[in-house]
Coordinates of N, CA and C in Angstrom, one line a residue:
X240 N -80.4 -42.9 -37.6 CA -79.7 -42.6 -38.8 C -80.1 -41.2 -39.3
X241 N -81.3 -40.8 -39.3 CA -81.8 -39.5 -39.7 C -81.1 -38.4 -38.9
X242 N -81.0 -38.7 -37.5 CA -80.4 -37.7 -36.6 C -78.9 -37.5 -37.0
X243 N -78.2 -38.5 -37.4 CA -76.8 -38.4 -37.8 C -76.7 -37.6 -39.1
X244 N -77.7 -37.8 -40.0 CA -77.6 -37.1 -41.3 C -77.7 -35.6 -41.2
X245 N -78.4 -35.1 -40.1 CA -78.6 -33.7 -39.9 C -78.0 -33.2 -38.6
X246 N -76.9 -33.9 -38.2 CA -76.3 -33.6 -36.9 C -75.9 -32.2 -36.8
X247 N -75.3 -31.6 -37.8 CA -74.8 -30.2 -37.7 C -76.0 -29.2 -37.4
X248 N -77.2 -29.6 -37.8 CA -78.3 -28.7 -37.5 C -78.6 -28.5 -36.0
X249 N -78.0 -29.3 -35.2 CA -78.1 -29.1 -33.7 C -77.5 -27.8 -33.3
X250 N -76.6 -27.2 -34.1 CA -75.9 -26.0 -33.8 C -76.7 -24.8 -34.2
X251 N -77.2 -24.0 -33.3 CA -78.1 -22.8 -33.7 C -77.4 -21.9 -34.7
X252 N -76.1 -21.6 -34.6 CA -75.5 -20.8 -35.6 C -75.5 -21.4 -37.0
X253 N -75.3 -22.7 -37.0 CA -75.3 -23.4 -38.3 C -76.7 -23.4 -38.9
X254 N -77.7 -23.5 -38.1 CA -79.1 -23.5 -38.7 C -79.3 -22.1 -39.3
X255 N -78.9 -21.0 -38.7 CA -79.0 -19.7 -39.3 C -78.2 -19.6 -40.6
X256 N -77.0 -20.1 -40.5 CA -76.1 -20.1 -41.7 C -76.7 -20.8 -42.9
X257 N -77.2 -22.0 -42.7 CA -77.6 -22.8 -43.9 C -78.9 -22.3 -44.5
X258 N -79.8 -21.7 -43.6 CA -81.0 -21.2 -44.2 C -80.7 -19.9 -45.0
X259 N -79.8 -19.0 -44.5 CA -79.4 -17.9 -45.2 C -78.7 -18.2 -46.5
X260 N -77.8 -19.2 -46.4 CA -77.1 -19.6 -47.6 C -78.0 -20.2 -48.7
X261 N -79.0 -21.0 -48.3 CA -79.9 -21.6 -49.3 C -80.6 -20.5 -50.0
X262 N -81.2 -19.5 -49.3 CA -81.9 -18.4 -50.0 C -80.9 -17.7 -50.9
X263 N -79.7 -17.4 -50.5 CA -78.8 -16.6 -51.3 C -78.3 -17.4 -52.5
X264 N -78.1 -18.7 -52.3 CA -77.7 -19.6 -53.4 C -78.8 -19.7 -54.5
X265 N -80.0 -19.8 -54.1 CA -81.1 -19.8 -55.1 C -81.1 -18.5 -55.9
X266 N -81.0 -17.4 -55.2 CA -80.9 -16.1 -55.8 C -79.8 -16.0 -56.8
X267 N -78.6 -16.6 -56.5 CA -77.5 -16.6 -57.4 C -77.7 -17.3 -58.7
X268 N -78.4 -18.5 -58.6 CA -78.7 -19.3 -59.8 C -79.8 -18.6 -60.6
X269 N -80.7 -17.9 -59.9 CA -81.7 -17.1 -60.6 C -80.9 -16.0 -61.5
X270 N -80.0 -15.4 -60.8 CA -79.2 -14.3 -61.5 C -78.5 -14.8 -62.8
X271 N -77.9 -16.0 -62.7 CA -77.2 -16.5 -63.8 C -78.1 -16.8 -65.0
X272 N -79.2 -17.4 -64.7 CA -80.2 -17.7 -65.8 C -80.7 -16.4 -66.4
X273 N -81.2 -15.5 -65.5 CA -81.7 -14.3 -66.0 C -80.7 -13.4 -66.8
X274 N -79.5 -13.4 -66.3 CA -78.4 -12.6 -67.0 C -78.2 -13.1 -68.4
X275 N -78.1 -14.5 -68.6 CA -77.9 -15.0 -69.9 C -79.1 -14.8 -70.8
X276 N -80.3 -14.9 -70.2 CA -81.5 -14.6 -71.0 C -81.6 -13.2 -71.4
X277 N -81.2 -12.3 -70.5 CA -81.2 -10.9 -70.8 C -80.3 -10.6 -72.0
X278 N -79.1 -11.1 -72.0 CA -78.1 -10.8 -73.1 C -78.6 -11.5 -74.4
X279 N -79.0 -12.7 -74.3 CA -79.3 -13.5 -75.4 C -80.6 -13.0 -76.2
X280 N -81.6 -12.6 -75.4 CA -82.9 -12.3 -76.1 C -83.3 -10.8 -76.0
X281 N -82.8 -10.0 -75.1 CA -83.3 -8.7 -75.0 C -82.3 -7.6 -75.4
X282 N -81.0 -7.9 -75.1 CA -79.9 -6.9 -75.5 C -79.2 -7.2 -76.8
X283 N -79.4 -8.4 -77.3 CA -78.8 -8.8 -78.6 C -79.8 -9.7 -79.3
X284 N -79.6 -9.9 -80.6 CA -80.4 -10.8 -81.4 C -79.9 -12.2 -81.3
X285 N -80.0 -12.8 -80.2 CA -79.5 -14.2 -79.9 C -78.0 -14.3 -80.3
X286 N -77.3 -13.4 -79.7 CA -75.8 -13.4 -80.0 C -75.1 -14.3 -78.9
X287 N -74.7 -15.5 -79.4 CA -74.1 -16.5 -78.5 C -72.7 -16.0 -78.0
X288 N -72.0 -15.2 -78.8 CA -70.7 -14.7 -78.4 C -70.9 -13.7 -77.2
X289 N -71.8 -12.8 -77.3 CA -72.1 -11.9 -76.2 C -72.5 -12.6 -74.9
X290 N -73.3 -13.7 -75.1 CA -73.6 -14.4 -73.9 C -72.4 -15.1 -73.3
X291 N -71.5 -15.6 -74.1 CA -70.3 -16.3 -73.7 C -69.4 -15.3 -73.0
X292 N -69.3 -14.1 -73.5 CA -68.5 -13.1 -72.9 C -69.0 -12.7 -71.5
X293 N -70.3 -12.6 -71.4 CA -70.9 -12.3 -70.1 C -70.6 -13.4 -69.1
X294 N -70.8 -14.6 -69.5 CA -70.5 -15.7 -68.6 C -69.0 -15.8 -68.2
X295 N -68.1 -15.5 -69.2 CA -66.7 -15.5 -68.9 C -66.3 -14.4 -68.0
X296 N -66.9 -13.2 -68.1 CA -66.5 -12.1 -67.2 C -66.9 -12.4 -65.8
X297 N -68.0 -13.2 -65.6 CA -68.4 -13.6 -64.3 C -67.5 -14.6 -63.6
X298 N -66.9 -15.5 -64.4 CA -66.1 -16.5 -63.8 C -64.6 -16.3 -63.9
X299 N -64.1 -15.5 -64.9 CA -62.7 -15.3 -65.0 C -62.0 -14.7 -63.8
X300 N -62.6 -13.7 -63.1 CA -62.0 -13.2 -61.9 C -61.7 -14.3 -60.8
X301 N -62.5 -15.3 -60.8 CA -62.2 -16.4 -59.8 C -60.9 -17.1 -60.1
X302 N -60.6 -17.3 -61.4 CA -59.3 -17.9 -61.7 C -58.1 -16.9 -61.4
X303 N -58.3 -15.6 -61.7 CA -57.2 -14.7 -61.5 C -57.0 -14.3 -60.1
X304 N -58.1 -14.2 -59.3 CA -58.0 -13.6 -57.9 C -58.0 -14.7 -56.8
X305 N -58.1 -15.9 -57.2 CA -58.2 -17.0 -56.2 C -57.0 -17.0 -55.1
X306 N -55.8 -16.8 -55.6 CA -54.7 -16.8 -54.5 C -54.8 -15.6 -53.5
X307 N -55.2 -14.4 -54.1 CA -55.3 -13.3 -53.2 C -56.6 -13.4 -52.3
X308 N -57.6 -14.0 -52.9 CA -58.9 -14.2 -52.1 C -58.6 -15.1 -50.9
X309 N -57.9 -16.2 -51.2 CA -57.5 -17.1 -50.1 C -56.7 -16.5 -49.0
X310 N -55.8 -15.6 -49.4 CA -55.0 -14.8 -48.5 C -55.9 -13.9 -47.6
X311 N -56.8 -13.3 -48.2 CA -57.7 -12.4 -47.4 C -58.5 -13.2 -46.4
X312 N -59.0 -14.4 -46.9 CA -59.8 -15.3 -46.0 C -59.0 -15.7 -44.8
X313 N -57.7 -16.0 -45.0 CA -56.8 -16.4 -44.0 C -56.5 -15.3 -43.0
X314 N -56.3 -14.1 -43.4 CA -55.8 -13.1 -42.6 C -56.8 -12.2 -41.9
X315 N -58.1 -12.3 -42.4 CA -59.1 -11.4 -41.8 C -60.2 -12.2 -41.2
X316 N -61.0 -11.6 -40.4 CA -62.2 -12.2 -39.8 C -63.1 -12.6 -40.9
X317 N -63.4 -13.9 -41.0 CA -64.2 -14.4 -42.2 C -65.6 -14.0 -42.2
X318 N -66.1 -13.8 -41.0 CA -67.5 -13.3 -40.9 C -67.6 -11.9 -41.4
X319 N -66.6 -11.1 -41.1 CA -66.6 -9.7 -41.6 C -66.4 -9.7 -43.1
X320 N -65.5 -10.5 -43.6 CA -65.3 -10.6 -45.1 C -66.6 -11.0 -45.8
X321 N -67.3 -11.9 -45.2 CA -68.5 -12.4 -45.9 C -69.6 -11.3 -45.9
X322 N -69.7 -10.5 -44.8 CA -70.6 -9.4 -44.8 C -70.3 -8.4 -45.9
X323 N -69.0 -8.1 -46.2 CA -68.6 -7.2 -47.2 C -68.9 -7.8 -48.6
X324 N -68.5 -9.0 -48.8 CA -68.7 -9.6 -50.2 C -70.2 -9.8 -50.5
X325 N -70.9 -10.3 -49.5 CA -72.4 -10.5 -49.8 C -73.1 -9.2 -50.0
X326 N -72.7 -8.1 -49.3 CA -73.3 -6.8 -49.5 C -73.0 -6.3 -50.9
X327 N -71.7 -6.5 -51.3 CA -71.2 -6.0 -52.6 C -72.0 -6.7 -53.7
X328 N -72.1 -8.0 -53.6 CA -72.8 -8.8 -54.7 C -74.3 -8.5 -54.8
X329 N -74.9 -8.3 -53.6 CA -76.3 -7.9 -53.5 C -76.5 -6.5 -54.2
X330 N -75.6 -5.6 -54.0 CA -75.7 -4.3 -54.6 C -75.6 -4.4 -56.1
X331 N -74.6 -5.2 -56.6 CA -74.5 -5.4 -58.1 C -75.8 -5.9 -58.7
X332 N -76.4 -6.9 -58.0 CA -77.6 -7.5 -58.5 C -78.8 -6.4 -58.5
X333 N -78.8 -5.6 -57.5 CA -79.9 -4.6 -57.4 C -79.7 -3.5 -58.5
X334 N -78.5 -3.1 -58.7 CA -78.2 -2.1 -59.8 C -78.6 -2.7 -61.1
X335 N -78.3 -3.9 -61.4 CA -78.7 -4.5 -62.7 C -80.2 -4.6 -62.8
X336 N -80.8 -5.0 -61.7 CA -82.3 -5.1 -61.7 C -82.9 -3.8 -62.0
X337 N -82.4 -2.7 -61.4 CA -83.0 -1.4 -61.6 C -82.8 -0.9 -63.0
X338 N -81.6 -1.2 -63.6 CA -81.4 -0.8 -65.0 C -82.3 -1.5 -65.9
X339 N -82.6 -2.8 -65.6 CA -83.5 -3.5 -66.5 C -85.0 -3.1 -66.4
X340 N -85.4 -2.9 -65.2 CA -86.9 -2.5 -65.0 C -87.1 -1.1 -65.5
X341 N -86.1 -0.3 -65.6 CA -86.3 1.1 -66.1 C -85.9 1.2 -67.6
X342 N -85.7 0.0 -68.2 CA -85.3 0.0 -69.6 C -84.1 0.8 -70.0
X343 N -83.2 0.8 -69.0 CA -81.9 1.5 -69.2 C -80.7 0.6 -69.4
X344 N -80.9 -0.7 -69.3 CA -79.8 -1.6 -69.4 C -79.1 -1.6 -70.8
X345 N -77.8 -1.6 -70.8 CA -77.1 -1.7 -72.1 C -76.1 -2.9 -71.9
X346 N -75.6 -3.4 -73.0 CA -74.8 -4.6 -73.0 C -73.5 -4.4 -72.2
X347 N -72.9 -3.2 -72.4 CA -71.6 -2.9 -71.7 C -71.8 -2.9 -70.2
X348 N -73.0 -2.4 -69.8 CA -73.3 -2.3 -68.3 C -73.4 -3.8 -67.7
X349 N -74.0 -4.7 -68.5 CA -74.1 -6.0 -68.1 C -72.7 -6.7 -68.0
X350 N -71.8 -6.3 -68.9 CA -70.5 -6.8 -68.9 C -69.8 -6.4 -67.6
X351 N -69.9 -5.1 -67.3 CA -69.2 -4.5 -66.1 C -69.8 -5.2 -64.8
X352 N -71.1 -5.3 -64.7 CA -71.7 -5.8 -63.5 C -71.4 -7.3 -63.4
X353 N -71.3 -8.0 -64.5 CA -71.0 -9.4 -64.5 C -69.5 -9.6 -63.9
X354 N -68.6 -8.7 -64.4 CA -67.2 -8.7 -63.9 C -67.2 -8.4 -62.4
X355 N -67.9 -7.4 -62.0 CA -67.9 -7.0 -60.6 C -68.5 -8.2 -59.7
X356 N -69.5 -8.8 -60.2 CA -70.0 -10.0 -59.5 C -69.0 -11.1 -59.4
X357 N -68.2 -11.3 -60.5 CA -67.2 -12.3 -60.4 C -66.1 -11.9 -59.4
X358 N -65.8 -10.7 -59.3 CA -64.8 -10.2 -58.3 C -65.3 -10.5 -56.9
X359 N -66.6 -10.1 -56.7 CA -67.1 -10.4 -55.4 C -67.2 -11.9 -55.0
X360 N -67.5 -12.7 -56.0 CA -67.6 -14.1 -55.8 C -66.2 -14.7 -55.5
X361 N -65.2 -14.1 -56.1 CA -63.8 -14.6 -55.9 C -63.4 -14.5 -54.5
X362 N -63.7 -13.4 -53.8 CA -63.4 -13.2 -52.4 C -64.4 -13.8 -51.5
X363 N -65.6 -14.1 -52.0 CA -66.6 -14.7 -51.1 C -66.4 -16.2 -50.9
X364 N -66.0 -16.9 -52.0 CA -66.0 -18.3 -52.0 C -65.1 -18.9 -51.0
X365 N -63.8 -18.5 -50.9 CA -62.9 -19.1 -49.9 C -63.2 -18.8 -48.5
X366 N -63.7 -17.5 -48.3 CA -64.1 -17.2 -46.9 C -65.4 -18.0 -46.5
X367 N -66.3 -18.2 -47.4 CA -67.5 -18.9 -47.1 C -67.2 -20.4 -46.8
X368 N -66.4 -21.0 -47.6 CA -66.0 -22.4 -47.4 C -65.3 -22.6 -46.1
X369 N -64.4 -21.7 -45.8 CA -63.6 -21.8 -44.5 C -64.4 -21.5 -43.3
X370 N -65.4 -20.6 -43.5 CA -66.2 -20.1 -42.3 C -67.0 -21.3 -41.7
X371 N -67.4 -22.3 -42.5 CA -68.2 -23.4 -41.9 C -67.4 -24.0 -40.7
X372 N -66.1 -24.1 -40.8 CA -65.3 -24.7 -39.8 C -65.3 -23.9 -38.5
X373 N -65.7 -22.6 -38.6 CA -65.8 -21.8 -37.4 C -67.2 -21.8 -36.8
X374 N -68.2 -22.2 -37.6 CA -69.6 -22.2 -37.2 C -69.9 -23.5 -36.3
X375 N -69.3 -24.6 -36.7 CA -69.5 -25.9 -36.0 C -68.2 -26.4 -35.4
X376 N -68.3 -27.2 -34.3 CA -67.2 -27.8 -33.7 C -66.6 -28.9 -34.6
X377 N -65.4 -29.3 -34.4 CA -64.8 -30.3 -35.3 C -65.6 -31.6 -35.4
X378 N -66.3 -32.0 -34.4 CA -67.1 -33.3 -34.4 C -68.2 -33.2 -35.3
X379 N -68.7 -32.0 -35.7 CA -69.8 -31.8 -36.6 C -69.4 -31.3 -38.0
X380 N -68.1 -31.1 -38.2 CA -67.6 -30.5 -39.4 C -67.9 -31.3 -40.7
X381 N -67.7 -32.6 -40.7 CA -67.9 -33.4 -41.8 C -69.4 -33.4 -42.2
X382 N -70.3 -33.5 -41.3 CA -71.7 -33.4 -41.6 C -72.1 -32.0 -42.1
X383 N -71.5 -31.0 -41.5 CA -71.8 -29.6 -42.0 C -71.4 -29.4 -43.5
X384 N -70.2 -30.0 -43.8 CA -69.7 -29.9 -45.2 C -70.7 -30.6 -46.2
X385 N -71.1 -31.8 -45.7 CA -72.1 -32.6 -46.5 C -73.4 -31.8 -46.7
X386 N -73.9 -31.2 -45.7 CA -75.1 -30.5 -45.8 C -74.9 -29.2 -46.7
X387 N -73.8 -28.6 -46.6 CA -73.5 -27.5 -47.5 C -73.5 -27.9 -48.9
X388 N -73.0 -29.1 -49.2 CA -73.0 -29.6 -50.6 C -74.4 -29.8 -51.1
X389 N -75.2 -30.4 -50.2 CA -76.7 -30.7 -50.5 C -77.4 -29.4 -50.7
X390 N -77.1 -28.4 -49.9 CA -77.7 -27.0 -50.0 C -77.4 -26.4 -51.3
X391 N -76.1 -26.5 -51.8 CA -75.8 -25.9 -53.1 C -76.5 -26.6 -54.2
X392 N -76.5 -28.0 -54.2 CA -77.2 -28.7 -55.2 C -78.7 -28.5 -55.3
X393 N -79.3 -28.3 -54.1 CA -80.7 -28.0 -54.0 C -81.0 -26.6 -54.7
X394 N -80.1 -25.7 -54.4 CA -80.3 -24.3 -55.0 C -80.0 -24.4 -56.5
X395 N -79.1 -25.2 -56.9 CA -78.8 -25.3 -58.3 C -80.0 -25.9 -59.1
X396 N -80.8 -26.7 -58.4 CA -82.0 -27.3 -59.0 C -83.2 -26.3 -59.0
X397 N -83.3 -25.6 -57.8 CA -84.5 -24.8 -57.7 C -84.3 -23.4 -58.3
X398 N -83.1 -22.8 -58.3 CA -82.9 -21.5 -58.8 C -83.3 -21.3 -60.2
X399 N -82.8 -22.1 -61.2 CA -83.1 -21.9 -62.6 C -84.6 -22.0 -62.8
X400 N -85.3 -23.0 -62.1 CA -86.7 -23.1 -62.3 C -87.5 -21.9 -61.8
X401 N -87.1 -21.4 -60.7 CA -87.7 -20.2 -60.1 C -87.5 -19.0 -61.1
X402 N -86.2 -18.9 -61.6 CA -85.9 -17.8 -62.5 C -86.8 -17.9 -63.7
X403 N -87.0 -19.1 -64.3 CA -87.8 -19.2 -65.5 C -89.2 -18.8 -65.2
X404 N -89.8 -19.1 -64.0 CA -91.1 -18.7 -63.7 C -91.2 -17.2 -63.5
X405 N -90.2 -16.6 -62.9 CA -90.3 -15.2 -62.6 C -90.1 -14.4 -64.0
X406 N -89.2 -14.9 -64.8 CA -89.1 -14.2 -66.1 C -90.3 -14.3 -67.0
X407 N -91.0 -15.5 -66.9 CA -92.2 -15.7 -67.7 C -93.4 -14.8 -67.2
X408 N -93.4 -14.6 -65.9 CA -94.5 -13.9 -65.3 C -94.3 -12.4 -65.2
X409 N -93.1 -11.9 -64.9 CA -92.9 -10.5 -64.7 C -91.7 -10.0 -65.4
X410 N -90.8 -10.8 -66.0 CA -89.7 -10.3 -66.7 C -88.4 -10.5 -66.0
X411 N -87.3 -10.2 -66.7 CA -85.9 -10.4 -66.1 C -85.5 -9.5 -65.0
X412 N -86.0 -8.2 -65.1 CA -85.6 -7.3 -64.1 C -86.0 -7.7 -62.7
X413 N -87.2 -8.2 -62.4 CA -87.5 -8.6 -61.0 C -86.7 -9.8 -60.6
X414 N -86.2 -10.6 -61.5 CA -85.4 -11.8 -61.1 C -84.1 -11.3 -60.5
X415 N -83.5 -10.2 -61.1 CA -82.3 -9.6 -60.5 C -82.6 -8.9 -59.2
X416 N -83.7 -8.3 -59.1 CA -84.1 -7.6 -57.8 C -84.3 -8.7 -56.7
X417 N -84.9 -9.8 -57.1 CA -85.1 -10.9 -56.1 C -83.7 -11.4 -55.6
X418 N -82.8 -11.6 -56.6 CA -81.5 -12.0 -56.2 C -80.8 -11.0 -55.2
X419 N -80.9 -9.7 -55.6 CA -80.3 -8.7 -54.7 C -80.9 -8.8 -53.3
X420 N -82.2 -9.0 -53.2 CA -82.9 -9.1 -51.9 C -82.5 -10.4 -51.2
X421 N -82.1 -11.5 -51.9 CA -81.8 -12.7 -51.3 C -80.5 -12.7 -50.5
X422 N -79.7 -11.7 -50.8 CA -78.4 -11.6 -50.0 C -78.7 -11.1 -48.6
X423 N -79.9 -10.5 -48.4 CA -80.3 -10.0 -47.0 C -80.4 -11.2 -46.1
X424 N -80.8 -12.4 -46.6 CA -80.9 -13.6 -45.8 C -79.6 -14.0 -45.2
X425 N -78.6 -14.1 -46.0 CA -77.3 -14.6 -45.5 C -76.6 -13.5 -44.6
X426 N -76.8 -12.2 -44.9 CA -76.2 -11.1 -44.1 C -76.9 -11.1 -42.8
X427 N -78.2 -11.3 -42.7 CA -79.0 -11.4 -41.5 C -78.5 -12.6 -40.6
X428 N -78.3 -13.7 -41.3 CA -77.8 -14.9 -40.5 C -76.4 -14.6 -39.9
X429 N -75.6 -13.9 -40.6 CA -74.2 -13.5 -40.0 C -74.4 -12.5 -38.9
X430 N -75.3 -11.6 -39.0 CA -75.5 -10.6 -37.9 C -76.0 -11.2 -36.6
X431 N -76.9 -12.2 -36.8 CA -77.6 -12.7 -35.6 C -76.9 -14.0 -35.0
X432 N -75.8 -14.4 -35.6 CA -75.1 -15.5 -35.0 C -74.5 -15.1 -33.6
X433 N -74.5 -16.1 -32.7 CA -73.9 -15.9 -31.4 C -72.4 -15.9 -31.6
X434 N -71.7 -14.7 -31.4 CA -70.3 -14.6 -31.6 C -69.5 -15.5 -30.6
X435 N -70.0 -15.7 -29.4 CA -69.3 -16.5 -28.4 C -69.4 -18.0 -28.7
X436 N -70.2 -18.4 -29.6 CA -70.4 -19.8 -30.0 C -69.6 -20.1 -31.2
X437 N -68.9 -19.2 -31.8 CA -68.1 -19.5 -33.0 C -66.7 -20.1 -32.6
X438 N -66.1 -20.7 -33.5 CA -64.8 -21.4 -33.2 C -63.8 -20.9 -34.2
X439 N -63.2 -19.7 -33.9 CA -62.3 -19.1 -34.8 C -61.0 -19.9 -35.0
X440 N -60.5 -19.9 -36.3 CA -59.3 -20.6 -36.6 C -58.1 -19.7 -36.4
X441 N -56.9 -20.3 -36.4 CA -55.7 -19.5 -36.3 C -55.5 -18.6 -37.5
X442 N -55.1 -17.4 -37.4 CA -54.9 -16.5 -38.5 C -53.4 -16.2 -38.6
X443 N -52.8 -16.4 -39.7 CA -51.3 -16.3 -39.9 C -51.0 -15.0 -40.7
X444 N -49.9 -14.3 -40.1 CA -49.5 -13.1 -40.8 C -48.0 -13.0 -41.0
X445 N -47.3 -14.1 -40.8 CA -45.9 -14.0 -41.0 C -45.2 -15.2 -40.3
X446 N -43.9 -15.1 -40.1 CA -43.1 -16.2 -39.6 C -43.2 -16.3 -38.0
X447 N -43.3 -15.1 -37.4 CA -43.2 -15.1 -35.9 C -44.6 -15.0 -35.4
X448 N -45.0 -15.6 -34.3 CA -46.4 -15.6 -33.9 C -46.5 -15.2 -32.4
X449 N -47.7 -14.8 -32.1 CA -48.1 -14.6 -30.7 C -49.6 -14.8 -30.5
X450 N -50.0 -15.1 -29.3 CA -51.4 -15.4 -29.1 C -52.1 -14.1 -28.8
X451 N -53.3 -13.9 -29.3 CA -54.1 -12.7 -29.1 C -55.5 -13.0 -29.1
X452 N -56.3 -12.3 -28.3 CA -57.8 -12.6 -28.3 C -58.4 -12.0 -29.5
X453 N -59.4 -12.8 -30.1 CA -60.1 -12.3 -31.2 C -61.1 -11.2 -30.8
X454 N -61.2 -10.1 -31.6 CA -61.9 -8.9 -31.1 C -63.4 -9.2 -31.1
X455 N -63.9 -10.2 -31.8 CA -65.4 -10.5 -31.9 C -65.8 -11.5 -30.8
X456 N -65.0 -12.6 -30.8 CA -65.4 -13.8 -30.0 C -64.7 -13.8 -28.6
X457 N -63.6 -13.0 -28.5 CA -62.8 -13.0 -27.3 C -62.1 -14.4 -27.0
X458 N -62.0 -15.2 -28.1 CA -61.3 -16.5 -28.0 C -59.9 -16.3 -28.5
X459 N -59.0 -17.0 -28.0 CA -57.6 -16.9 -28.4 C -57.3 -17.3 -29.8
X460 N -56.6 -16.5 -30.5 CA -56.2 -16.9 -31.9 C -54.7 -16.6 -32.0
X461 N -54.0 -17.2 -32.9 CA -52.6 -17.0 -33.1 C -52.4 -16.0 -34.3
X462 N -51.8 -14.9 -34.0 CA -51.5 -14.0 -35.1 C -50.0 -13.8 -35.2
X463 N -49.5 -14.1 -36.4 CA -48.1 -14.0 -36.6 C -47.7 -12.8 -37.4
X464 N -46.6 -12.2 -36.9 CA -46.3 -10.9 -37.5 C -44.8 -10.9 -38.0

């Protein structure tokens, strides 16, 4: 029974992916807690409206850009998309961390970076969810999806607790820096995956199609033009 519960971990690429995703997800939850704490207690005098605006700016792009983000995930190599989105979000976290540790952070800067993180997350989420089906074969997909869900919930439990400890010990700035560094884990997992062991999906670009080899995996994909 235990073997079946962790069946997807038999796939080396998936082991790399889930470890990197866990580290990155924990960092993301740290960012959310530290960001709200920063706005509520350091940049304002417990202004709930400002905190709400910050949260809204981080999640509003997901609602607006979801259709376009799904289109990007369908038309382009998902691994490459994830490398770009993860690097972009990591850079935003590092910039905010540097602003905070140098006592240069202002509320408008937090608003801008929260919005940019939301934009990055908008394009990251559909590519990340679809990419799992390329990492494992179909026979392992259901288990991989279940483990991904467990991974996310574990990060949601651990991230805020770690953020609270970091904020209490060294402040909010290092929490953002740690989140920025956490993206290195998932980017590293993407870099070191065996390209020939991936299972690329069909990519659609129009009504008429033709088969073509994927430039990374050399496996046939259908590209419609």
